Each structure stands twice: as structure tokens, then as C-alpha cells.
Coordinates of C-alpha atoms in Angstrom, one line a residue:
M251 CA -199.7 75.6 21.0
K252 CA -199.6 79.5 20.1
T253 CA -197.3 80.6 18.0
W254 CA -198.3 84.4 17.9
W255 CA -194.7 85.2 17.8
K256 CA -194.3 83.9 14.2
E257 CA -195.7 87.0 13.1
A258 CA -194.5 89.6 15.6
V259 CA -191.9 92.3 14.3
G260 CA -189.5 92.9 17.9
Y261 CA -187.5 96.1 18.3
Q262 CA -185.3 96.7 21.0
I263 CA -185.6 99.5 23.1
Y264 CA -182.3 101.0 24.8
P265 CA -184.2 103.0 27.6
R266 CA -181.2 104.8 29.3
T267 CA -181.1 106.5 26.2
F268 CA -184.4 106.1 24.2
Y269 CA -186.7 109.4 26.0
D270 CA -186.7 111.3 28.8
A271 CA -190.0 111.8 30.0
N272 CA -189.2 113.6 33.4
G273 CA -185.8 115.9 32.1
D274 CA -183.1 114.5 34.1
G275 CA -181.2 113.7 30.8
I276 CA -181.8 109.9 31.0
G277 CA -184.3 107.9 29.8
D278 CA -187.0 106.5 31.4
L279 CA -190.1 104.2 31.4
K280 CA -192.4 107.1 31.0
G281 CA -190.7 108.2 27.9
I282 CA -191.6 104.6 26.5
T283 CA -194.9 105.0 27.4
F284 CA -195.3 108.1 26.0
K285 CA -193.9 107.0 22.3
L286 CA -196.2 103.7 22.0
D287 CA -197.9 105.7 19.5
Y288 CA -195.0 106.2 17.4
L289 CA -194.0 102.1 18.1
K290 CA -197.3 101.0 16.7
A291 CA -197.5 103.4 13.6
L292 CA -193.9 101.7 13.1
G293 CA -195.6 98.7 12.5
V294 CA -194.0 96.9 15.4
D295 CA -195.7 94.8 18.0
L296 CA -193.0 93.2 19.9
L297 CA -190.9 95.5 22.7
W298 CA -187.6 94.5 23.9
I299 CA -187.2 96.2 26.5
G300 CA -184.0 96.2 28.2
P301 CA -183.3 95.3 31.9
F302 CA -184.8 98.1 34.3
F303 CA -184.3 96.6 37.5
K304 CA -182.5 98.5 40.9
S305 CA -179.3 98.3 39.9
P306 CA -175.9 99.8 41.2
M307 CA -175.4 100.7 36.7
D308 CA -172.2 98.6 37.1
D309 CA -173.1 96.9 33.6
N310 CA -175.7 99.0 32.5
G311 CA -178.4 97.1 34.6
Y312 CA -177.9 93.8 34.0
D313 CA -175.9 94.1 37.3
V314 CA -179.5 93.3 39.6
S315 CA -179.4 94.7 42.7
D316 CA -183.5 94.2 43.1
Y317 CA -185.6 92.0 40.5
Y318 CA -188.9 93.6 42.0
A319 CA -187.7 96.8 41.8
V320 CA -187.9 99.5 39.4
D321 CA -184.2 101.9 39.2
P322 CA -185.2 105.1 40.1
I323 CA -183.6 106.5 37.4
F324 CA -186.2 105.0 35.4
G325 CA -189.1 105.2 37.4
T326 CA -191.0 103.4 39.6
L327 CA -192.9 100.0 39.5
D328 CA -195.9 101.8 38.9
D329 CA -194.5 103.3 36.0
A330 CA -193.9 99.6 34.8
R331 CA -197.2 98.1 35.4
E332 CA -198.7 101.7 33.3
L333 CA -196.0 100.9 30.7
I334 CA -197.6 97.2 30.0
Q335 CA -201.2 98.2 30.2
E336 CA -200.6 101.0 28.0
A337 CA -199.0 99.0 25.5
H338 CA -201.5 96.0 25.5
Q339 CA -204.5 98.5 25.0
R340 CA -203.0 99.4 21.7
G341 CA -201.4 95.8 21.2
L342 CA -198.0 96.0 22.0
R343 CA -196.6 93.2 23.6
I344 CA -193.3 93.4 26.1
I345 CA -190.6 91.4 26.9
L346 CA -187.9 92.1 29.5
D347 CA -184.7 90.6 30.0
L348 CA -184.1 88.3 33.1
V349 CA -180.8 87.8 33.8
L350 CA -180.1 84.5 35.4
N351 CA -176.9 84.0 35.8
H352 CA -176.1 86.3 38.1
T353 CA -177.0 89.5 40.6
S354 CA -175.2 92.9 41.5
D355 CA -172.9 92.3 44.4
E356 CA -175.0 95.1 46.4
H357 CA -178.3 92.3 45.7
P358 CA -179.2 91.7 49.7
W359 CA -178.9 88.1 48.8
F360 CA -174.7 88.5 48.3
I361 CA -174.7 91.3 50.4
E362 CA -175.6 88.5 53.7
A363 CA -174.0 85.6 51.3
R364 CA -170.4 87.5 51.9
R365 CA -170.5 88.3 55.1
N366 CA -172.3 84.9 56.7
Q367 CA -170.8 81.5 55.4
D368 CA -173.7 79.8 57.4
S369 CA -176.2 81.5 55.5
E370 CA -178.7 79.9 52.7
E371 CA -177.8 83.5 50.8
H372 CA -174.5 81.7 50.9
S373 CA -175.4 78.8 49.0
Y374 CA -176.6 81.2 46.3
Y375 CA -173.3 81.2 45.2
I376 CA -170.1 79.6 43.5
W377 CA -167.2 79.3 46.6
K378 CA -164.1 77.9 46.7
K379 CA -160.8 78.2 48.8
G380 CA -157.8 79.3 47.6
R381 CA -154.7 77.7 46.7
I382 CA -151.4 78.7 47.6
N383 CA -148.5 78.6 45.2
A384 CA -144.6 77.6 45.1
Q385 CA -144.1 81.1 46.3
G386 CA -146.6 80.8 49.0
Q387 CA -148.7 83.5 47.9
R388 CA -152.7 83.3 47.7
I389 CA -154.4 82.5 44.2
P390 CA -157.4 81.8 42.8
P391 CA -159.1 78.0 42.9
T392 CA -158.5 77.7 38.9
N393 CA -156.9 79.9 36.4
W394 CA -159.8 80.0 34.2
S395 CA -160.3 83.8 33.0
S396 CA -163.1 85.5 33.0
F397 CA -164.8 87.5 29.9
F398 CA -163.4 90.3 30.5
S399 CA -159.8 89.0 31.1
D400 CA -158.8 88.8 35.0
S401 CA -159.4 86.1 36.7
A402 CA -162.9 84.8 36.6
W403 CA -162.3 84.4 40.7
C404 CA -162.3 87.2 43.6
Y405 CA -161.4 86.7 46.9
N406 CA -163.8 87.6 49.7
A407 CA -162.0 88.3 53.4
A408 CA -164.7 87.9 55.5
T409 CA -165.0 83.9 54.5
D410 CA -162.0 83.3 53.2
E411 CA -163.4 82.7 49.7
Y412 CA -163.7 83.5 46.7
Y413 CA -166.6 83.7 44.6
M414 CA -166.8 83.3 40.9
K415 CA -167.3 85.6 38.2
I416 CA -167.5 85.0 34.7
F417 CA -167.9 88.6 34.2
S418 CA -167.4 92.2 36.5
E419 CA -166.6 91.2 40.4
K420 CA -169.6 93.2 40.8
M421 CA -171.3 91.0 39.4
P422 CA -171.1 87.3 41.5
D423 CA -172.5 83.6 39.7
L424 CA -175.5 82.8 40.9
N425 CA -175.4 78.8 42.1
W426 CA -177.4 77.3 39.6
A427 CA -176.6 73.7 41.6
E428 CA -178.6 74.5 44.5
P429 CA -182.3 74.0 44.3
K430 CA -182.9 77.1 46.9
L431 CA -181.7 79.5 44.0
R432 CA -183.5 78.0 41.5
E433 CA -186.6 78.6 43.1
R434 CA -185.7 82.2 43.8
M435 CA -185.0 83.2 40.2
M436 CA -188.1 80.8 39.3
E437 CA -190.2 83.3 42.1
V438 CA -188.7 86.8 39.8
A439 CA -189.8 85.0 36.3
R440 CA -193.0 84.1 38.1
F441 CA -193.3 88.0 39.6
W442 CA -192.8 89.7 36.1
L443 CA -195.3 87.4 34.1
D444 CA -198.5 87.1 36.6
E445 CA -197.6 91.2 36.1
G446 CA -198.4 90.9 32.6
V447 CA -195.3 90.9 30.6
D448 CA -195.3 89.0 27.3
G449 CA -192.0 87.0 27.6
F450 CA -188.0 87.3 28.0
R451 CA -184.2 87.5 26.3
V452 CA -183.1 85.6 28.9
D453 CA -179.5 87.2 28.9
A454 CA -176.0 85.1 29.2
V455 CA -178.0 81.5 29.5
A456 CA -175.0 79.5 27.7
H457 CA -173.4 79.6 31.2
L458 CA -176.0 78.7 34.1
A459 CA -173.7 75.6 34.9
K460 CA -170.3 75.8 35.8
D461 CA -167.3 72.4 35.1
L462 CA -168.4 71.6 38.6
R463 CA -164.8 69.4 39.0
F464 CA -163.2 72.9 39.1
E465 CA -160.2 71.8 37.3
D466 CA -157.2 73.9 35.5
S467 CA -157.8 74.6 32.3
T468 CA -154.6 73.4 30.0
M469 CA -155.6 75.5 27.6
P470 CA -152.6 78.5 27.0
L471 CA -152.7 80.7 29.3
D472 CA -153.4 84.8 28.2
A473 CA -151.3 88.0 29.0
Q474 CA -152.6 88.0 32.5
G475 CA -151.8 84.5 33.5
N476 CA -155.6 83.0 33.2
A477 CA -156.9 80.8 30.7
P478 CA -159.8 81.9 28.2
D479 CA -161.3 78.2 28.8
W480 CA -164.8 79.1 28.1
S481 CA -166.0 75.3 27.9
K482 CA -165.3 75.5 32.0
F483 CA -168.7 77.1 32.5
S484 CA -170.4 77.5 28.5
N485 CA -173.1 75.2 26.9
L486 CA -172.5 72.3 30.1
P487 CA -174.9 69.5 30.3
A488 CA -176.5 70.3 33.6
L489 CA -177.5 73.9 31.8
F490 CA -180.3 71.7 29.9
D491 CA -181.9 70.3 33.0
Y492 CA -181.9 73.6 35.1
L493 CA -183.6 74.8 31.7
D494 CA -185.7 72.1 31.4
E495 CA -187.1 72.7 34.8
L496 CA -187.9 76.5 34.7
K497 CA -190.2 75.6 31.1
D498 CA -191.8 73.3 33.8
Q499 CA -192.2 74.8 36.5
V500 CA -192.9 78.4 34.7
L501 CA -192.8 79.4 30.9
R502 CA -195.0 76.6 30.2
H503 CA -198.0 78.3 31.7
Y504 CA -198.0 81.1 30.2
D505 CA -198.4 82.4 26.7
I506 CA -195.4 83.7 26.2
V507 CA -192.0 84.1 24.0
T508 CA -188.8 83.6 25.3
V509 CA -185.3 84.2 23.4
G510 CA -182.2 83.1 24.7
E511 CA -179.1 85.2 24.3
V512 CA -176.1 82.7 23.2
G513 CA -174.3 84.3 21.9
G514 CA -171.5 84.0 19.3
G515 CA -169.7 80.8 18.3
A516 CA -172.6 78.5 19.0
S517 CA -173.8 76.4 16.1
P518 CA -177.5 75.2 14.7
D519 CA -176.8 71.9 16.4
M520 CA -176.3 73.8 20.0
A521 CA -178.9 76.0 19.1
L522 CA -181.3 73.0 18.6
N523 CA -180.8 72.4 22.6
Y524 CA -182.2 75.5 23.6
A525 CA -184.9 76.0 21.0
D526 CA -186.0 72.9 19.2
A527 CA -189.4 73.4 18.4
Q528 CA -190.4 70.2 21.0
T529 CA -187.7 69.6 23.3
G530 CA -186.3 73.1 24.1
A531 CA -186.5 75.5 27.2
F532 CA -186.7 78.4 24.7
N533 CA -189.2 79.7 21.8
M534 CA -185.8 80.8 19.6
V535 CA -182.3 82.3 20.4
F536 CA -179.6 85.0 19.2
T537 CA -176.8 84.8 17.8
F538 CA -173.9 87.0 16.8
D539 CA -172.4 85.1 13.8
H540 CA -173.5 87.9 11.1
C541 CA -172.6 90.8 13.5
W542 CA -168.6 91.6 12.4
A543 CA -168.8 90.5 8.2
N544 CA -166.4 93.2 7.3
G545 CA -162.9 92.7 8.8
I546 CA -163.0 94.5 11.8
S547 CA -163.7 93.6 15.1
A548 CA -164.4 94.9 18.4
G549 CA -161.6 93.2 20.5
T550 CA -158.3 93.9 18.2
V551 CA -156.6 96.9 16.4
S552 CA -155.4 96.4 12.9
F553 CA -153.8 98.8 10.6
P554 CA -154.2 100.4 8.6
E555 CA -157.7 98.8 9.3
Q556 CA -159.4 97.8 5.9
V557 CA -163.3 98.0 6.1
K558 CA -165.2 95.9 3.2
T559 CA -168.3 93.9 3.3
D560 CA -167.8 90.6 2.9
V561 CA -171.0 89.7 1.6
I562 CA -170.4 85.9 0.8
A563 CA -170.5 85.3 4.2
L564 CA -173.3 87.0 5.7
K565 CA -175.2 85.6 3.2
K566 CA -173.7 81.9 4.6
T567 CA -174.2 82.8 7.7
F568 CA -177.9 83.9 8.0
A569 CA -178.2 80.7 5.0
A570 CA -176.3 77.9 7.8
W571 CA -179.1 78.8 10.3
Y572 CA -181.9 79.1 8.7
E573 CA -180.9 75.1 7.1
G574 CA -180.0 74.2 10.7
L575 CA -182.9 75.1 12.2
H576 CA -185.7 76.1 9.8
E577 CA -187.7 72.1 10.5
R578 CA -187.0 72.0 14.2
A579 CA -186.8 75.2 15.5
W580 CA -187.9 79.0 15.0
L581 CA -185.4 81.6 13.9
P582 CA -184.9 85.4 15.5
V583 CA -182.8 87.9 12.7
Y584 CA -181.4 91.6 13.7
W585 CA -179.0 93.5 12.3
L586 CA -177.6 94.7 15.7
N587 CA -178.3 95.0 19.3
H588 CA -176.8 97.7 21.9
D589 CA -173.8 95.7 22.0
H590 CA -172.9 96.9 18.2
P591 CA -171.9 99.5 15.8
R592 CA -175.3 100.5 14.0
V593 CA -176.1 98.9 11.0
V594 CA -175.8 101.4 8.4
S595 CA -172.5 102.5 9.1
Q596 CA -171.6 98.6 9.7
Y597 CA -173.0 97.0 6.2
G598 CA -174.6 100.4 4.2
D599 CA -172.5 104.2 3.5
P600 CA -174.0 106.7 5.4
V601 CA -171.9 109.8 3.8
H602 CA -172.7 108.8 0.0
Y603 CA -175.6 106.6 -0.4
H604 CA -177.5 106.9 3.5
K605 CA -180.7 106.8 2.6
P606 CA -180.5 103.7 -0.3
S607 CA -178.1 102.0 1.7
A608 CA -180.7 101.9 5.4
K609 CA -183.5 100.5 3.0
M610 CA -181.3 98.3 1.1
L611 CA -180.5 96.6 4.7
C612 CA -184.0 97.1 6.1
N613 CA -185.2 95.1 2.6
T614 CA -182.7 92.3 3.2
L615 CA -183.7 91.5 6.9
Y616 CA -187.2 91.8 7.3
L617 CA -188.8 89.9 4.5
M618 CA -185.9 87.4 5.8
Y619 CA -187.7 84.1 7.2
G620 CA -188.1 84.4 11.3
T621 CA -189.0 86.7 13.5
P622 CA -186.8 90.1 12.6
F623 CA -186.3 92.6 15.8
M624 CA -185.1 95.7 15.1
Y625 CA -183.2 98.2 17.5
N626 CA -184.5 101.6 18.5
G627 CA -183.3 104.2 16.2
E628 CA -182.1 101.9 13.2
E629 CA -185.5 103.1 11.6
I630 CA -184.3 106.4 10.8
G631 CA -180.6 105.0 10.0
M632 CA -178.5 106.0 12.8
T633 CA -175.4 105.9 12.2
N634 CA -172.6 105.6 14.2
V635 CA -171.0 108.2 17.1
D636 CA -168.9 111.7 15.5
Y637 CA -167.1 111.4 18.8
T638 CA -163.1 113.9 18.4
E639 CA -162.5 112.9 22.4
L640 CA -161.7 110.1 24.1
S641 CA -163.6 111.2 26.5
D642 CA -166.8 111.5 25.3
F643 CA -167.0 107.6 24.6
Q644 CA -168.5 106.1 28.0
D645 CA -168.2 102.0 27.3
V646 CA -165.8 100.4 29.2
W647 CA -164.9 98.6 27.0
V648 CA -163.2 102.0 24.9
K649 CA -161.0 102.8 28.1
N650 CA -159.8 99.1 28.5
L651 CA -158.7 99.0 25.1
Y652 CA -157.4 102.4 24.9
E653 CA -154.7 101.7 28.0
G654 CA -154.1 98.2 26.6
V655 CA -152.6 99.6 23.4
K656 CA -152.1 102.8 23.3
D657 CA -148.8 102.8 22.8
Q658 CA -148.9 100.9 20.1
Y659 CA -151.0 103.7 17.7
P660 CA -151.1 106.9 16.8
L661 CA -154.7 108.4 19.0
A662 CA -156.2 109.3 15.5
V663 CA -155.9 105.8 14.7
L664 CA -157.4 104.9 17.8
M665 CA -160.1 107.0 18.0
D666 CA -161.2 105.5 14.1
H667 CA -161.1 102.1 15.6
F668 CA -163.7 103.1 18.7
R669 CA -166.1 105.2 16.2
R670 CA -166.2 102.0 14.0
T671 CA -166.5 99.4 17.0
S672 CA -167.9 101.0 20.2
R673 CA -170.6 99.8 22.2
D674 CA -171.6 103.8 22.2
N675 CA -172.4 103.3 18.9
A676 CA -175.8 101.6 19.4
R677 CA -176.5 104.3 22.9
T678 CA -176.5 107.6 21.9
P679 CA -180.0 109.2 22.1
M680 CA -182.9 108.5 19.8
Q681 CA -183.0 111.3 17.3
W682 CA -186.8 112.5 17.5
S683 CA -185.9 115.8 16.4
A684 CA -183.8 118.7 15.4
A685 CA -184.4 120.0 18.4
P686 CA -181.3 120.7 21.3
N687 CA -180.7 117.4 22.6
A688 CA -182.1 116.0 19.7
G689 CA -185.7 115.8 21.1
F690 CA -184.8 113.3 23.7
S691 CA -184.5 115.4 26.5
M692 CA -184.6 118.9 28.2
R693 CA -181.7 118.6 29.6
T694 CA -178.1 117.6 28.4
P695 CA -178.3 113.2 28.1
V696 CA -176.6 111.1 29.9
S697 CA -174.5 109.9 26.3
K698 CA -173.7 112.7 24.0
V699 CA -175.6 112.7 21.2
N700 CA -174.8 112.0 17.1
G701 CA -174.0 115.5 16.1
N702 CA -176.2 114.5 12.9
Y703 CA -179.2 114.6 14.7
R704 CA -180.4 117.9 13.0
A705 CA -180.6 115.9 9.4
I706 CA -181.0 112.5 10.5
N707 CA -184.5 112.4 13.4
V708 CA -187.7 111.0 13.2
E709 CA -189.6 114.4 13.0
A710 CA -188.0 114.9 9.9
Q711 CA -188.7 111.7 8.4
D712 CA -192.0 111.3 9.6
Q713 CA -193.5 114.0 6.9
D714 CA -190.6 112.9 4.3
P715 CA -192.6 109.9 1.7
D716 CA -189.4 109.0 0.7
S717 CA -187.6 108.8 4.1
I718 CA -186.4 105.7 6.3
L719 CA -188.3 105.7 8.5
N720 CA -191.6 105.5 6.0
H721 CA -189.8 102.6 3.8
Y722 CA -189.0 100.7 7.0
R723 CA -193.6 101.2 7.9
A724 CA -193.7 100.1 4.4
V725 CA -191.8 96.8 4.7
L726 CA -193.3 95.9 7.8
K727 CA -197.0 96.5 5.6
L728 CA -195.9 94.4 3.3
R729 CA -194.8 91.8 5.7
K730 CA -198.3 91.8 7.2
S731 CA -200.4 92.1 4.3
A732 CA -203.4 89.5 4.0
E733 CA -201.7 88.6 0.8
Y734 CA -197.6 88.3 1.3
K735 CA -198.3 87.9 4.6
P736 CA -197.9 83.5 3.8
V737 CA -194.6 83.7 2.0
F738 CA -193.0 86.0 4.0
I739 CA -193.9 84.1 7.4
E740 CA -193.7 80.5 6.3
G741 CA -192.2 80.6 3.2
E742 CA -189.5 78.9 2.2
F743 CA -186.4 80.9 2.6
A744 CA -183.2 80.1 -0.6
L745 CA -180.1 81.8 -1.3
L746 CA -179.7 82.5 -5.3
D747 CA -176.1 82.7 -5.9
E748 CA -174.1 82.1 -2.7
D749 CA -171.0 83.2 -4.0
H750 CA -171.6 86.4 -5.8
P751 CA -169.5 88.6 -4.1
D752 CA -171.8 91.8 -4.1
V753 CA -175.1 91.3 -4.3
F754 CA -177.6 89.3 -1.3
A755 CA -180.0 87.9 -3.0
Y756 CA -182.5 85.2 -1.7
R757 CA -186.1 83.8 -2.8
R758 CA -189.0 83.1 -1.0
V759 CA -192.1 80.9 -2.0
N760 CA -194.9 79.7 -0.4
S761 CA -198.6 78.5 -2.0
G762 CA -197.9 79.7 -5.8
K763 CA -196.2 82.6 -4.8
T764 CA -192.7 83.6 -5.7
I765 CA -191.3 87.1 -4.3
F766 CA -187.5 87.2 -5.3
V767 CA -185.3 89.9 -2.7
V768 CA -182.4 91.3 -4.5
S769 CA -179.5 93.7 -2.8
N770 CA -176.7 95.2 -4.2
F771 CA -174.3 95.6 -0.9
T772 CA -171.6 97.7 -2.9
G773 CA -171.3 101.3 -3.5
K774 CA -171.2 100.8 -7.5
D775 CA -173.6 99.9 -10.6
T776 CA -173.9 95.8 -10.5
E777 CA -175.0 93.6 -13.1
Y778 CA -177.2 90.4 -11.8
T779 CA -180.0 88.3 -13.5
I780 CA -182.5 87.0 -12.1
P781 CA -184.7 83.7 -12.9
A782 CA -187.9 85.1 -14.3
R783 CA -189.2 88.0 -17.1
H784 CA -192.6 89.0 -15.5
V785 CA -192.6 90.7 -12.2
R786 CA -194.0 93.8 -10.5
C787 CA -191.8 95.9 -7.9
L788 CA -193.2 95.4 -4.1
L789 CA -190.7 97.9 -3.0
S790 CA -187.0 99.3 -3.7
S791 CA -184.1 101.2 -2.4
Y792 CA -184.7 104.4 -4.6
P793 CA -188.0 106.3 -5.4
D794 CA -187.6 105.8 -9.3
S795 CA -186.6 102.1 -9.5
H796 CA -188.1 99.8 -12.6
P797 CA -186.2 97.1 -13.4
Q798 CA -186.6 95.3 -16.1
P799 CA -186.0 91.4 -16.1
P800 CA -184.3 89.3 -16.0
K801 CA -181.3 91.0 -16.5
L802 CA -181.4 93.7 -13.6
I803 CA -179.5 97.0 -13.3
L804 CA -178.6 97.4 -10.0
R805 CA -177.4 101.0 -8.5
P806 CA -175.3 101.6 -5.5
F807 CA -177.2 99.8 -2.5
E808 CA -179.9 99.4 -4.7
S809 CA -182.5 96.8 -3.1
V810 CA -186.0 95.2 -5.1
V811 CA -188.5 93.5 -4.1
L812 CA -189.9 91.6 -7.0
D813 CA -193.0 89.5 -7.1
V814 CA -193.1 87.3 -10.5
L815 CA -195.8 87.0 -12.3
E816 CA -195.2 84.6 -14.0

């Protein structure tokens, strides 16, 4: 079995705000093609490109209305083919988001399904008759909540039925219990694989199977009268039968990589159902367990918010996934994606220690066990937004939360919370230069640019040997070097002092070589002792580090990578 993806470094691109080649203010596929040489020089070799299929964009392209077409805002199918070809010529592979759980309500299948109860397309979706309550009112088939806090059902007058939708009402869930539907979705996967893509990140895959008994949940109801009981449509046994069929009929016939999105709350044992090297349908799965280890949450507001990285919890989360999977499955590791805050704002200090804290986070993650994925802009230390007006935010979650809590908190408190947690933080235009609009576009961008682009941008950092960008390049070069690749790719990973509250330290060992990565996650000087006396410092988050082991005096956010010589 080919495992090229174990040695790869992934890079997620949010196409809407990566680079605008045609000057309309929206990023596009030609913009990605234009920047391939930059990505090659960075040292990544696996590009995960967010959805660019035809879509009404109710959910940033995850609501697909045509799986075989590129949305006009991103370009054409020929642009996609050119991107794939140009990437391959540079030794770069491409994976796409494969959205299997739902379509847009504007997909031709659903347009026919909601119109004609006797059509084949009707069987592609999940339909149930409503109920009549004691007051004589029509109510949904079950009390299940969607992930958006409303009912998981939406009424369709044309057929006098409800269709299931665990996300937006414009995103009806597909009926994976229907064999004809499964074949149609496998045709979609084959189409893109035959076009040359190198695999998929499979969106919301945990939800393909539903509890077909369609019984009310006994869980307490929320304020909207719905039960947020995700067990009714998450990780059910039939899901793995569907995935086995997908693997047998499609995936195993191509030299590709597949990454399932199973989200937060999934255990390592559960992940093995997806990604066991012998039996799983996928090569690895993304989990979100490590993304909010600092006392704040995207879903709730507290006053005052105490933001402090829980270094112990962060370490133990990474270690638990390694210990649970490493002998049976491969791991992806990452700091953020398009739904999370910028990591230098989340776990670093972009105000006082921007450069060392960004470099420290790079050292800590990219030398771990597993396939790392960075998010576009991370490599220059892009930060959370500096928005001053509520109208600057585009994230629908911000607008919904604001309406729900605006009478409980002052606007200034809510703005602080949104600047820390909003999905807009990861979706501002990529900061290419100090030119207007951060060099992203000649026109006003679709999302407001972060005001610090004049200081934080690719062009400025490219020429600075001590920049965050050049540090990322150096770390990836070290990771892939002939001398150190065996220890970083296949070497043992072991935490050191997992209960130390300030230092994230670990050891990588393989073939007689031992590497220590020691990172201070605080803004104060910290002492730390390693079990070695003779080392060579390979990398540091400061340009003038000269560690003298065994006792290290780590400056604020200092991180050192040490090769043990004894």
C-alpha cells in the first residue's frame, strides 16, 4: 500500500479569500494556480482546497447545487483542470472537499424531489409525515434539533411532508439508506478522481446514517423545544457499512489520501472505526479536541472572559490521540481550519511577542507525529480580525449569537468575544503585500481585510531571514531532510513532564536519533530541565538562542529544537 501522504505536509486553502486573479474582489481558482510557485517554495506538497462546486453559497459552498460544475465566482471546470495539471507539474497534490451528507435545496435532485413524491430523486432524501399535537397543530416528525438550534425537519407543502436537514433548511440531508443515492454519490467521487485529484477531505461524514426508527429523543429540550441529541444521526453502525461500500467501489482503486471530518467529541477509539489501517475506509480523521484549550468557546459568552492557554490539557489531548491511534492508524495534526480563530491569537501573543510565539507554535506542531496541515496565512502569523463594527462581520453565527444575547451584554463585550471566536478570523483575505487590499485584489474584497496587513504580509517576510514565513520554510525543510525525516515521520512521540503548566516538551526517537522540542507557551521567562547535556540546536523561535542543557532558560514563547549528541 502506498503511503506518500505520511510524508506530506498539507496546506488548506479557503478559495474565496486566497487570491483574486480576475479582479472582482473574490478569490478564484486561477488565483490559486498563480500562487503555486509560492506554495512549492514554502515546502508544502498537499493542497486541501475548500469547496468550489456550483452553489448558492448559503454555507460557503458546502451547499452544493452541482457536483460536476465549478461555481462561476471561482471560475470554470477548465480552470479546475488547469489547476490540477499545474499543481502536479510542480509535485503538488490536491484534495477536495467531498460533501456527502447533504446537497443544496437548489440541486436538481431536490428540486424534483420536493415537487414529485413519485420521482426517483424523492428517495434520495429523507421524508416523513408530520404529527398533530394536542392543540391540533402540525409539528415535525420528531423533536430532534439541528446543529443550528432549530428543528432538524423542514415542512414541504407540495408533498405535505417534512424533509430532514441537520444543518440549514437550504441543505437537505441525503438518504444514504437508498442504494441508488449511494451510487450517484460514488459517481461524483469517481468523476473528480478521474479528473486527477489526489483524494478528499470528507465533510460531515459522521452523519450519513440516521436512526431510522425516527423516535423522539428523551434528552431535555432546549429553549426552542428541540432535543440536541446528536446520537440520532452521528456515528451510527450503518455509517460504516456505507463507507466500506465507498471504499470497495471507489477509493481503493486510486492512489489517493482520504481524511474524514468527525469533529469534536469523537474519541480515538471511535476514530479507529473510520481510519484503522487494516479495516477503515479513510486514511485519517480530523478531530477538533485541541482547538479551544484556552477558556473560551465559540458558542457561549462569559463576562469577563478569562483567556489563558491550558497547556496541560493541550498536551494531553495530542498525547491521547497519538497513544490511541499510532499503532493502528495515521494521524493528521493541525492548529486551525476555516472555522477556527487564528492560532497566533488563540495560543500565542500577537501584540507583544508576535514573531516568537508564531514560530513557537510552528515548532510545536510541525515536528509532531502525523501529517501536518497548515491553514493559509498561518505561515506569516496572520491574526484575528481587528473589526470595530458589528457590520464588519459576515459570519452568520455572529449575527445569530448577537440577536440571542444582545440584551445581556454590552456591545463592547460582545465585540471582544467575536474578535476572539468568529469564523471570520480565518476568512479574511490572505495578506500578500502592503499594497491596497493586502495585495489580494484590485477591488474591495468580499471580506474586510485585517488592518495589520501593512506589517504582516508575504512580500515583507519573504525578504526577511528572521521572518515567520522563513521559519516555516526552515521547519518544513528540516522535517523532510534525509537526515531527520526518519525521526520526524516514523519516530516515537513521547511527552515530557505532561503536568508542567507552562512548557510543552516532547521527544522524538528513531534509528538512534533523539530530538527534543521544548516550547514555552507563556510570556515570561521559564526554566526547564531536559535529560541531556550535549545537544545541537537545530531551530529556535529566537535568532540568538544558545541553550545550555540540562537546564534551559526559555524566554517568552521561546521554542528550541534540540538534536541530542550523546
